[in-house]
Tab-separated table of C-alpha atoms in Angstrom:
chain	number	residue	atom	x	y	z
F	1	MET	CA	-1.853	-10.773	-5.730
F	2	ASP	CA	-2.204	-13.504	-8.399
F	3	GLU	CA	1.385	-14.608	-7.796
F	4	VAL	CA	0.792	-14.780	-4.043
F	5	THR	CA	-2.273	-16.962	-4.637
F	6	ARG	CA	-0.253	-19.236	-6.935
F	7	ILE	CA	2.525	-19.638	-4.336
F	8	VAL	CA	0.002	-20.508	-1.627
F	9	ASN	CA	-1.811	-22.983	-3.887
F	10	ASP	CA	1.485	-24.671	-4.795
F	11	ILE	CA	2.282	-25.125	-1.109
F	12	LYS	CA	-1.197	-26.550	-0.470
F	13	GLN	CA	-0.624	-29.068	-3.255
F	14	GLY	CA	2.721	-30.114	-1.790
F	15	ASN	CA	4.873	-28.302	-4.345
F	16	ILE	CA	7.189	-26.799	-1.730
F	17	LYS	CA	10.437	-25.075	-2.680
F	18	PRO	CA	13.650	-25.560	-0.675
F	19	PHE	CA	13.798	-21.810	-0.091
F	20	TYR	CA	11.684	-18.679	-0.542
F	21	PHE	CA	13.413	-15.348	-1.011
F	22	LEU	CA	10.686	-12.773	-0.385
F	23	MET	CA	11.785	-9.223	-1.204
F	24	GLY	CA	10.468	-5.811	-2.179
F	25	GLU	CA	9.140	-2.421	-1.163
F	26	GLU	CA	5.693	-3.631	-0.040
F	27	PRO	CA	6.033	-5.585	3.239
F	28	TYR	CA	2.382	-6.696	3.371
F	29	TYR	CA	2.700	-9.699	1.033
F	30	ILE	CA	6.104	-10.628	2.422
F	31	ASP	CA	4.544	-10.838	5.891
F	32	LYS	CA	1.505	-12.754	4.613
F	33	LEU	CA	3.569	-15.390	2.778
F	34	THR	CA	5.959	-15.739	5.720
F	35	GLU	CA	3.014	-16.152	8.081
F	36	TYR	CA	1.368	-18.732	5.817
F	37	ILE	CA	4.526	-20.857	5.615
F	38	GLU	CA	5.107	-20.496	9.354
F	39	GLN	CA	1.615	-21.773	10.103
F	40	ASN	CA	1.088	-24.426	7.442
F	41	ILE	CA	4.211	-26.339	6.395
F	42	LEU	CA	4.636	-28.304	9.628
F	43	THR	CA	2.107	-29.794	12.009
F	44	GLU	CA	1.910	-28.381	15.536
F	45	GLU	CA	3.706	-31.484	16.830
F	46	GLU	CA	6.564	-31.050	14.354
F	47	LYS	CA	7.110	-27.334	14.998
F	48	GLY	CA	8.662	-27.758	18.449
F	49	PHE	CA	11.863	-29.349	17.140
F	50	ASN	CA	11.766	-28.391	13.472
F	51	GLN	CA	10.705	-24.771	13.131
F	52	MET	CA	13.046	-21.914	13.889
F	53	VAL	CA	12.495	-18.155	13.588
F	54	LEU	CA	15.613	-16.001	13.340
F	55	TYR	CA	15.972	-12.217	13.052
F	56	GLY	CA	18.399	-10.522	10.697
F	57	LYS	CA	19.799	-8.164	13.317
F	58	ASP	CA	20.719	-11.084	15.608
F	59	VAL	CA	22.376	-13.495	13.151
F	60	THR	CA	24.858	-13.702	10.295
F	61	VAL	CA	24.369	-15.379	6.928
F	62	GLU	CA	26.667	-18.123	8.200
F	63	ASP	CA	24.370	-18.694	11.215
F	64	VAL	CA	21.353	-18.998	8.934
F	65	VAL	CA	23.080	-21.443	6.609
F	66	ALA	CA	24.302	-23.558	9.528
F	67	ASN	CA	20.726	-23.863	10.816
F	68	ALA	CA	19.377	-24.549	7.339
F	69	LYS	CA	21.837	-27.442	6.881
F	70	ARG	CA	20.602	-29.282	9.978
F	71	TYR	CA	18.496	-32.388	9.523
F	72	PRO	CA	14.920	-32.483	10.803
F	73	MET	CA	14.032	-34.462	13.911
F	74	MET	CA	11.217	-37.016	13.575
F	75	ALA	CA	9.790	-35.147	10.583
F	76	ASP	CA	10.228	-35.010	6.811
F	77	ARG	CA	11.439	-31.424	6.823
F	78	GLN	CA	12.302	-28.434	8.967
F	79	VAL	CA	11.404	-24.759	8.463
F	80	VAL	CA	13.882	-21.935	9.059
F	81	ILE	CA	12.472	-18.398	8.833
F	82	VAL	CA	14.634	-15.279	8.754
F	83	LYS	CA	12.550	-12.198	9.552
F	84	GLU	CA	13.865	-8.664	8.954
F	85	ALA	CA	16.504	-10.186	6.673
F	86	GLN	CA	17.219	-6.737	5.195
F	87	GLU	CA	19.527	-6.322	8.201
F	88	LEU	CA	21.834	-8.761	6.351
F	89	SER	CA	21.909	-6.683	3.155
F	90	ARG	CA	25.675	-6.056	3.276
F	91	THR	CA	26.445	-9.767	3.216
F	92	ILE	CA	23.335	-11.117	1.474
F	93	GLU	CA	25.348	-12.427	-1.486
F	94	LYS	CA	26.949	-14.985	0.840
F	95	PHE	CA	23.742	-17.000	0.417
F	96	GLU	CA	24.826	-17.816	-3.143
F	97	SER	CA	26.620	-21.058	-2.261
F	98	TYR	CA	23.608	-22.265	-0.258
F	99	PHE	CA	21.234	-21.372	-3.095
F	100	GLU	CA	23.398	-23.474	-5.430
F	101	ASN	CA	22.965	-26.536	-3.238
F	102	PRO	CA	20.055	-26.066	-0.792
F	103	GLN	CA	19.287	-28.660	1.866
F	104	PRO	CA	16.373	-30.689	0.407
F	105	THR	CA	14.809	-31.335	3.827
F	106	THR	CA	14.781	-27.649	4.816
F	107	VAL	CA	12.341	-24.921	3.843
F	108	LEU	CA	14.247	-21.662	4.250
F	109	VAL	CA	12.264	-18.409	4.188
F	110	ILE	CA	14.150	-15.121	3.858
F	111	ALA	CA	11.937	-12.060	4.439
F	112	TYR	CA	13.962	-9.270	2.825
F	113	LYS	CA	11.753	-6.194	3.228
F	114	TYR	CA	12.110	-2.802	1.516
F	115	LYS	CA	15.017	-4.044	-0.600
F	116	THR	CA	15.564	-6.216	-3.670
F	117	LEU	CA	18.368	-8.356	-5.001
F	118	ASP	CA	20.206	-7.099	-8.072
F	119	LYS	CA	18.680	-9.224	-10.830
F	120	ARG	CA	21.901	-9.035	-12.852
F	121	LYS	CA	23.958	-10.798	-10.197
F	122	LYS	CA	24.645	-14.496	-9.959
F	123	VAL	CA	23.125	-14.823	-6.488
F	124	THR	CA	19.737	-13.768	-7.876
F	125	LYS	CA	19.923	-16.015	-10.926
F	126	THR	CA	20.941	-18.946	-8.746
F	127	ALA	CA	18.076	-18.261	-6.333
F	128	GLU	CA	15.549	-18.082	-9.174
F	129	LYS	CA	16.852	-21.350	-10.628
F	130	ASN	CA	16.823	-23.473	-7.466
F	131	GLY	CA	14.168	-21.888	-5.255
F	132	LEU	CA	11.555	-19.161	-5.437
F	133	VAL	CA	12.176	-15.432	-5.594
F	134	PHE	CA	9.135	-13.217	-5.033
F	135	GLU	CA	9.179	-9.436	-5.403
F	136	SER	CA	6.448	-7.564	-3.544
F	137	LYS	CA	6.006	-4.261	-5.384
F	138	LYS	CA	4.483	-1.135	-3.886
F	139	LEU	CA	1.036	-0.355	-5.242
F	140	TYR	CA	0.334	3.008	-6.815
F	141	GLU	CA	-2.308	5.053	-5.022
F	142	ASN	CA	-4.798	4.553	-7.866
F	143	GLN	CA	-4.432	0.749	-7.493
F	144	VAL	CA	-5.171	0.583	-3.762
F	145	GLY	CA	-8.943	1.059	-4.096
F	146	ASP	CA	-9.224	-2.029	-6.311
F	147	TRP	CA	-6.998	-3.930	-3.872
F	148	ILE	CA	-9.366	-3.038	-1.028
F	149	LYS	CA	-12.328	-4.286	-3.082
F	150	ARG	CA	-10.571	-7.607	-3.849
F	151	VAL	CA	-9.552	-8.185	-0.239
F	152	LEU	CA	-13.056	-7.459	1.042
F	153	SER	CA	-14.665	-9.564	-1.677
F	154	GLY	CA	-12.570	-12.517	-0.523
F	155	ARG	CA	-13.970	-11.962	2.974
F	156	GLN	CA	-17.546	-11.630	1.642
F	157	TYR	CA	-17.811	-7.863	2.051
F	158	ALA	CA	-18.299	-4.978	-0.368
F	159	ILE	CA	-17.328	-1.325	-0.034
F	160	ASP	CA	-18.760	1.959	-1.239
F	161	PRO	CA	-16.315	3.733	-3.625
F	162	LYS	CA	-16.304	6.834	-1.439
F	163	ALA	CA	-15.483	4.735	1.635
F	164	ALA	CA	-12.562	3.140	-0.221
F	165	ALA	CA	-11.351	6.595	-1.296
F	166	MET	CA	-11.490	7.785	2.314
F	167	LEU	CA	-9.301	4.888	3.438
F	168	VAL	CA	-6.747	5.518	0.697
F	169	GLU	CA	-6.562	9.249	1.372
F	170	PHE	CA	-6.245	8.765	5.138
F	171	LEU	CA	-3.910	5.738	5.185
F	172	GLY	CA	-2.107	6.126	1.854
F	173	THR	CA	-0.658	3.015	0.214
F	174	ASP	CA	0.334	1.200	3.413
F	175	LEU	CA	-1.462	-2.111	2.847
F	176	SER	CA	-0.727	-3.399	6.341
F	177	LYS	CA	-2.388	-0.384	7.970
F	178	ILE	CA	-5.370	-0.614	5.628
F	179	ASN	CA	-5.725	-4.338	6.263
F	180	ASN	CA	-5.691	-3.767	10.024
F	181	GLU	CA	-8.608	-1.351	9.682
F	182	LEU	CA	-10.492	-3.735	7.397
F	183	GLU	CA	-10.058	-6.517	9.954
F	184	LYS	CA	-11.561	-4.261	12.646
F	185	LEU	CA	-14.577	-3.590	10.425
F	186	ALA	CA	-14.956	-7.308	9.718
F	187	ILE	CA	-15.256	-7.952	13.461
F	188	ILE	CA	-18.010	-5.349	13.800
F	189	LEU	CA	-20.005	-5.877	10.612
F	190	PRO	CA	-21.750	-9.110	9.538
F	191	LYS	CA	-20.588	-10.860	6.369
F	192	GLY	CA	-22.373	-9.633	3.287
F	193	SER	CA	-22.290	-6.019	4.492
F	194	THR	CA	-21.318	-3.084	2.306
F	195	ILE	CA	-18.879	-0.794	4.100
F	196	THR	CA	-20.044	2.821	3.878
F	197	PRO	CA	-18.494	6.212	4.700
F	198	GLN	CA	-20.615	6.144	7.862
F	199	HIS	CA	-18.935	2.893	8.962
F	200	ILE	CA	-15.521	4.455	8.289
F	201	GLU	CA	-16.354	7.534	10.338
F	202	GLU	CA	-17.868	5.652	13.290
F	203	ASN	CA	-15.270	2.871	13.548
F	204	ILE	CA	-12.012	4.253	12.154
F	205	GLY	CA	-12.352	7.921	13.013
F	206	ILE	CA	-12.102	9.402	9.527
F	207	SER	CA	-14.721	12.111	9.099
F	208	LYS	CA	-17.036	11.401	6.188
F	209	ASP	CA	-17.741	15.134	5.810
F	210	TYR	CA	-14.398	16.732	6.658
F	211	ASN	CA	-11.701	15.035	4.578
F	212	VAL	CA	-9.624	15.870	1.524
F	213	PHE	CA	-11.987	13.899	-0.708
F	214	GLU	CA	-14.878	16.169	0.314
F	215	LEU	CA	-12.678	19.260	0.032
F	216	ARG	CA	-11.762	18.436	-3.549
F	217	LYS	CA	-15.409	17.722	-4.341
F	218	ALA	CA	-16.510	21.064	-2.851
F	219	ILE	CA	-13.807	22.871	-4.823
F	220	GLY	CA	-14.858	21.100	-8.024
F	221	GLU	CA	-18.472	22.147	-7.457
F	222	ARG	CA	-17.371	25.693	-6.535
F	223	ASP	CA	-19.143	25.263	-3.205
F	224	GLN	CA	-17.116	27.931	-1.438
F	225	LEU	CA	-18.979	27.771	1.873
F	226	LYS	CA	-18.365	24.043	2.243
F	227	ALA	CA	-14.735	24.329	1.117
F	228	TYR	CA	-13.958	27.036	3.675
F	229	LYS	CA	-15.703	25.034	6.425
F	230	ILE	CA	-13.558	21.990	5.658
F	231	ALA	CA	-10.415	24.145	5.517
F	232	ALA	CA	-11.259	25.580	8.953
F	233	TYR	CA	-11.725	22.054	10.315
F	234	PHE	CA	-8.341	21.026	8.883
F	235	ALA	CA	-6.672	24.021	10.524
F	236	GLN	CA	-8.131	22.974	13.893
F	237	ASN	CA	-7.032	19.350	13.431
F	238	PRO	CA	-3.580	19.622	11.796
F	239	LYS	CA	-2.304	16.224	12.985
F	240	ASP	CA	-5.071	14.374	11.164
F	241	ASN	CA	-4.929	16.693	8.152
F	242	PRO	CA	-1.303	17.647	7.400
F	243	LEU	CA	-1.101	20.814	5.318
F	244	VAL	CA	1.505	19.423	2.909
F	245	MET	CA	-0.652	16.386	2.136
F	246	THR	CA	-3.800	18.500	1.696
F	247	VAL	CA	-2.127	20.880	-0.744
F	248	GLY	CA	-0.543	17.958	-2.591
F	249	LEU	CA	-3.858	16.171	-3.073
F	250	VAL	CA	-5.638	19.320	-4.255
F	251	PHE	CA	-2.743	19.967	-6.634
F	252	GLY	CA	-3.089	16.400	-7.916
F	253	PHE	CA	-6.804	16.932	-8.519
F	254	PHE	CA	-6.209	19.974	-10.704
F	255	THR	CA	-3.374	18.247	-12.545
F	256	GLN	CA	-5.790	15.441	-13.407
F	257	LEU	CA	-8.440	18.003	-14.330
F	258	LEU	CA	-5.962	19.523	-16.789
F	259	GLN	CA	-5.527	16.053	-18.312
F	260	TYR	CA	-9.295	15.632	-18.438
F	261	HIS	CA	-9.694	18.873	-20.392
F	262	GLY	CA	-7.136	17.649	-22.915
F	263	LEU	CA	-8.860	14.329	-23.591
F	264	LYS	CA	-10.457	13.963	-26.994
F	265	ASP	CA	-12.355	10.872	-25.865
F	266	LYS	CA	-13.829	11.544	-22.434
F	267	ASN	CA	-14.981	7.881	-22.281
F	268	GLN	CA	-11.322	7.010	-21.631
F	269	ALA	CA	-11.101	9.383	-18.666
F	270	ALA	CA	-11.100	6.765	-15.892
F	271	LYS	CA	-8.340	4.795	-17.606
F	272	VAL	CA	-6.173	7.826	-18.419
F	273	LEU	CA	-6.628	9.537	-15.047
F	274	LYS	CA	-6.284	6.209	-13.232
F	275	VAL	CA	-9.328	6.788	-11.050
F	276	ASN	CA	-12.417	4.762	-10.231
F	277	PRO	CA	-15.120	5.410	-12.891
F	278	TYR	CA	-17.433	6.294	-9.992
F	279	PHE	CA	-15.528	9.572	-9.525
F	280	ILE	CA	-15.471	10.708	-13.163
F	281	LYS	CA	-18.625	12.739	-12.613
F	282	ASP	CA	-16.628	14.931	-10.187
F	283	TYR	CA	-14.218	15.768	-12.999
F	284	GLU	CA	-17.092	16.452	-15.396
F	285	ILE	CA	-18.568	18.962	-12.952
F	286	ALA	CA	-15.193	20.550	-12.198
F	287	ALA	CA	-14.410	20.868	-15.918
F	288	ARG	CA	-17.592	22.883	-16.406
F	289	ASN	CA	-16.691	25.147	-13.476
F	290	TYR	CA	-13.026	25.621	-14.383
F	291	PRO	CA	-12.060	26.220	-18.035
F	292	MET	CA	-8.710	24.856	-19.155
F	293	ARG	CA	-6.979	28.250	-18.977
F	294	LYS	CA	-8.194	28.731	-15.386
F	295	VAL	CA	-7.014	25.244	-14.420
F	296	SER	CA	-3.537	26.025	-15.784
F	297	ALA	CA	-3.423	29.196	-13.675
F	298	ILE	CA	-4.589	27.273	-10.570
F	299	VAL	CA	-1.910	24.613	-11.050
F	300	ALA	CA	0.754	27.336	-11.207
F	301	ALA	CA	-0.673	29.045	-8.102
F	302	LEU	CA	-0.815	25.765	-6.169
F	303	ARG	CA	2.865	25.182	-6.840
F	304	ASP	CA	3.547	28.416	-4.946
F	305	VAL	CA	1.270	27.361	-2.067
F	306	ASP	CA	2.939	23.925	-1.997
F	307	VAL	CA	6.366	25.528	-1.563
F	308	LYS	CA	5.028	27.715	1.254
F	309	SER	CA	3.390	24.699	2.948
F	310	LYS	CA	6.863	23.177	3.181
F	311	GLY	CA	8.152	26.268	4.969
F	312	VAL	CA	9.948	27.956	2.073
F	313	GLY	CA	9.421	31.708	1.942
F	314	ALA	CA	6.203	31.539	3.932
F	315	ASN	CA	7.352	33.686	6.847
F	316	SER	CA	5.907	31.019	9.184
F	317	LEU	CA	2.337	31.539	8.013
F	318	PRO	CA	-0.095	29.403	10.049
F	319	ALA	CA	-1.846	26.517	8.320
F	320	ASP	CA	-5.258	28.185	8.284
F	321	ASP	CA	-3.856	31.241	6.463
F	322	LEU	CA	-2.204	29.058	3.827
F	323	LEU	CA	-5.386	27.027	3.349
F	324	LYS	CA	-7.362	30.247	2.895
F	325	GLU	CA	-4.760	31.512	0.447
F	326	MET	CA	-5.070	28.279	-1.508
F	327	LEU	CA	-8.866	28.592	-1.742
F	328	VAL	CA	-8.709	32.287	-2.666
F	329	LYS	CA	-6.364	31.476	-5.546
F	330	ILE	CA	-8.665	28.691	-6.714
F	331	PHE	CA	-11.989	30.532	-6.487
F	332	ASN	CA	-10.875	33.983	-7.685
């Protein structure tokens, strides 16, 4: 995020590179930087003759280079954007000669999603020397909550930790999907608002009471009635609550709980477990309810349930039976 801000600030100050090679597993920042350049390098009057958007599946590297070598018309520079450039992955190294001697009046943007250049190869070293190479790395799940907070803070919003956790558990690490939902909330809620689980439930459709976060909390508190109610809801709504994901997240909770038990300094729990400090109290409660030996047994049992949830040796057991089996093994 800091690097993205620096790139944008450089462009604002007129420090514009002859080409931008935007690559990596996380498409969100690649799209954002591409969009920023597309909207801000040229004036609206200049764009008609001097801005071109190409798509990797429709062109060759030679086509891109030929367009990049054109001279601008009645403007200081032209912008050539190649979207979905990963479609050119087999011949991407052909850009090397252009990177060695880029057209100074062209700003070439190559949006190379889900892939990266080999940093050992000459094409990469040449690109880094004469232009800008940006790698957009996928965030880990434990990093997404902080990302949500930063994005909302920039838009003058705050978010309840539980609401952020609900978004992460429902949408995973797909920043584009999460951002789309945040933009919807920003339309509905006035600036300065704090987004709550209630807002998430009413506007995004994620139940604040029947989600994996609440299931894990109920399990940690040994609230069997609540846990079985949530499991029954999941069984009735399998599309929104995939069994494999549910079992995986519960397994992850107990794996972290095992780590928590092993910590000599519990003050380091949030850092070691890579969770928001707000949720550490859930681990404290669960640790009192499940001794270390019991947690080890649960982790082993959940591995068996996980295999069955993926259809191995389960004799086609329905989801509700497997969820009940999981809870029985945890509580007994």
